[in-house]
Amino acid sequence: MKTAFVPILFLFSSLAAAADVQPVELHQKLSLPAGSTDKVVALTLDACGGGFDADLVDFLIEHRIQATIFATRRWIRRNPDALATLKAHADLFDIEDHGANHIPAIIGADRNVYGLAGAADLKQLKREVSGGADAVKAATGTAPRWYRGATGEYDPEAIKAIEAMGYKLAGFSVNADSGATLEKKKIVGRLKKVRSGDIIIAHLNKPASDTGKGMAEGLQLLLDRGFRFVTLRDAQVVPVGGR
Ligand SMILES: [Zn+2]
């Protein structure tokens, strides 16, 4: 009796585990030397799909602000002129992988995050990651080393799979524009709270949103406070509680 019972228990426990899987948001900061008084932050900008916020990028160029751009294959194909602008300033902008088609790193097409359906299975997730990476490599000549999944939410299983493909996962500590949905005042308010080591996330694909204006005002305040900006290219990050 005992031997027949054990597999049934295993079955129940694994079903329960699958039903309980909740995606996680990765919160990270830059790893700074202990006691460092350096005022340094990383700005990351997602290019999910859609267009190009030229005003925001012009502001970054004018003020020599470095940023890590997470671009999808879809965005790269739709925005050749924007890509040319970013590539013309390769000293400022590091282009990394945001997937092929902006499919979140959660497993199950019947599950969704912020209205976006997950990958059907691990195979599709891997195609999403490698398809985005191939597009970045073809567009820039440099293979990406960082991945940020659509919505920034991940199943633990997806995290393992993406890391096993050799990518570092990019989280954040300050969500500046909540997917380009916030009004200018709120964006500025969030950037006012930035501290050294923060990793900021915002978007450069929604020129009609308040993101460009809010970021310009908020980033100017950070420059005035003496902050400098680094890309994730050579950065070390550590997990933290988000805010
Ligand atoms: Zn995105």
PDB file of N, CA and C and ligand atoms in Angstrom, residues 46 48 98 102 150-151 203, ligand 1:
ATOM      1  N   ASP A  46      13.270  50.952 -21.623  1.00  0.00           N
ATOM      2  CA  ASP A  46      12.753  49.850 -22.434  1.00  0.00           C
ATOM      3  C   ASP A  46      12.133  50.366 -23.730  1.00  0.00           C
ATOM      4  N   CYS A  48       9.807  48.608 -25.968  1.00  0.00           N
ATOM      5  CA  CYS A  48       8.987  47.390 -26.014  1.00  0.00           C
ATOM      6  C   CYS A  48       8.455  47.139 -27.419  1.00  0.00           C
ATOM      7  N   HIS A  98      15.442  42.720 -25.063  1.00  0.00           N
ATOM      8  CA  HIS A  98      14.116  42.789 -24.422  1.00  0.00           C
ATOM      9  C   HIS A  98      13.153  41.788 -25.086  1.00  0.00           C
ATOM     10  N   HIS A 102       8.122  40.763 -27.270  1.00  0.00           N
ATOM     11  CA  HIS A 102       7.583  41.310 -26.022  1.00  0.00           C
ATOM     12  C   HIS A 102       6.626  40.343 -25.331  1.00  0.00           C
ATOM     13  N   ALA A 150       9.592  41.199 -20.964  1.00  0.00           N
ATOM     14  CA  ALA A 150       8.448  42.112 -21.029  1.00  0.00           C
ATOM     15  C   ALA A 150       7.748  42.136 -19.682  1.00  0.00           C
ATOM     16  N   THR A 151       7.381  43.316 -19.210  1.00  0.00           N
ATOM     17  CA  THR A 151       6.725  43.595 -17.923  1.00  0.00           C
ATOM     18  C   THR A 151       7.670  43.480 -16.720  1.00  0.00           C
ATOM     19  N   HIS A 203      10.697  54.275 -20.089  1.00  0.00           N
ATOM     20  CA  HIS A 203      10.458  53.807 -21.462  1.00  0.00           C
ATOM     21  C   HIS A 203      10.818  54.883 -22.488  1.00  0.00           C
TER      22      HIS A 203
HETATM   23 ZN    ZN B   1       8.699  46.216 -22.357  1.00  0.00          ZN
END
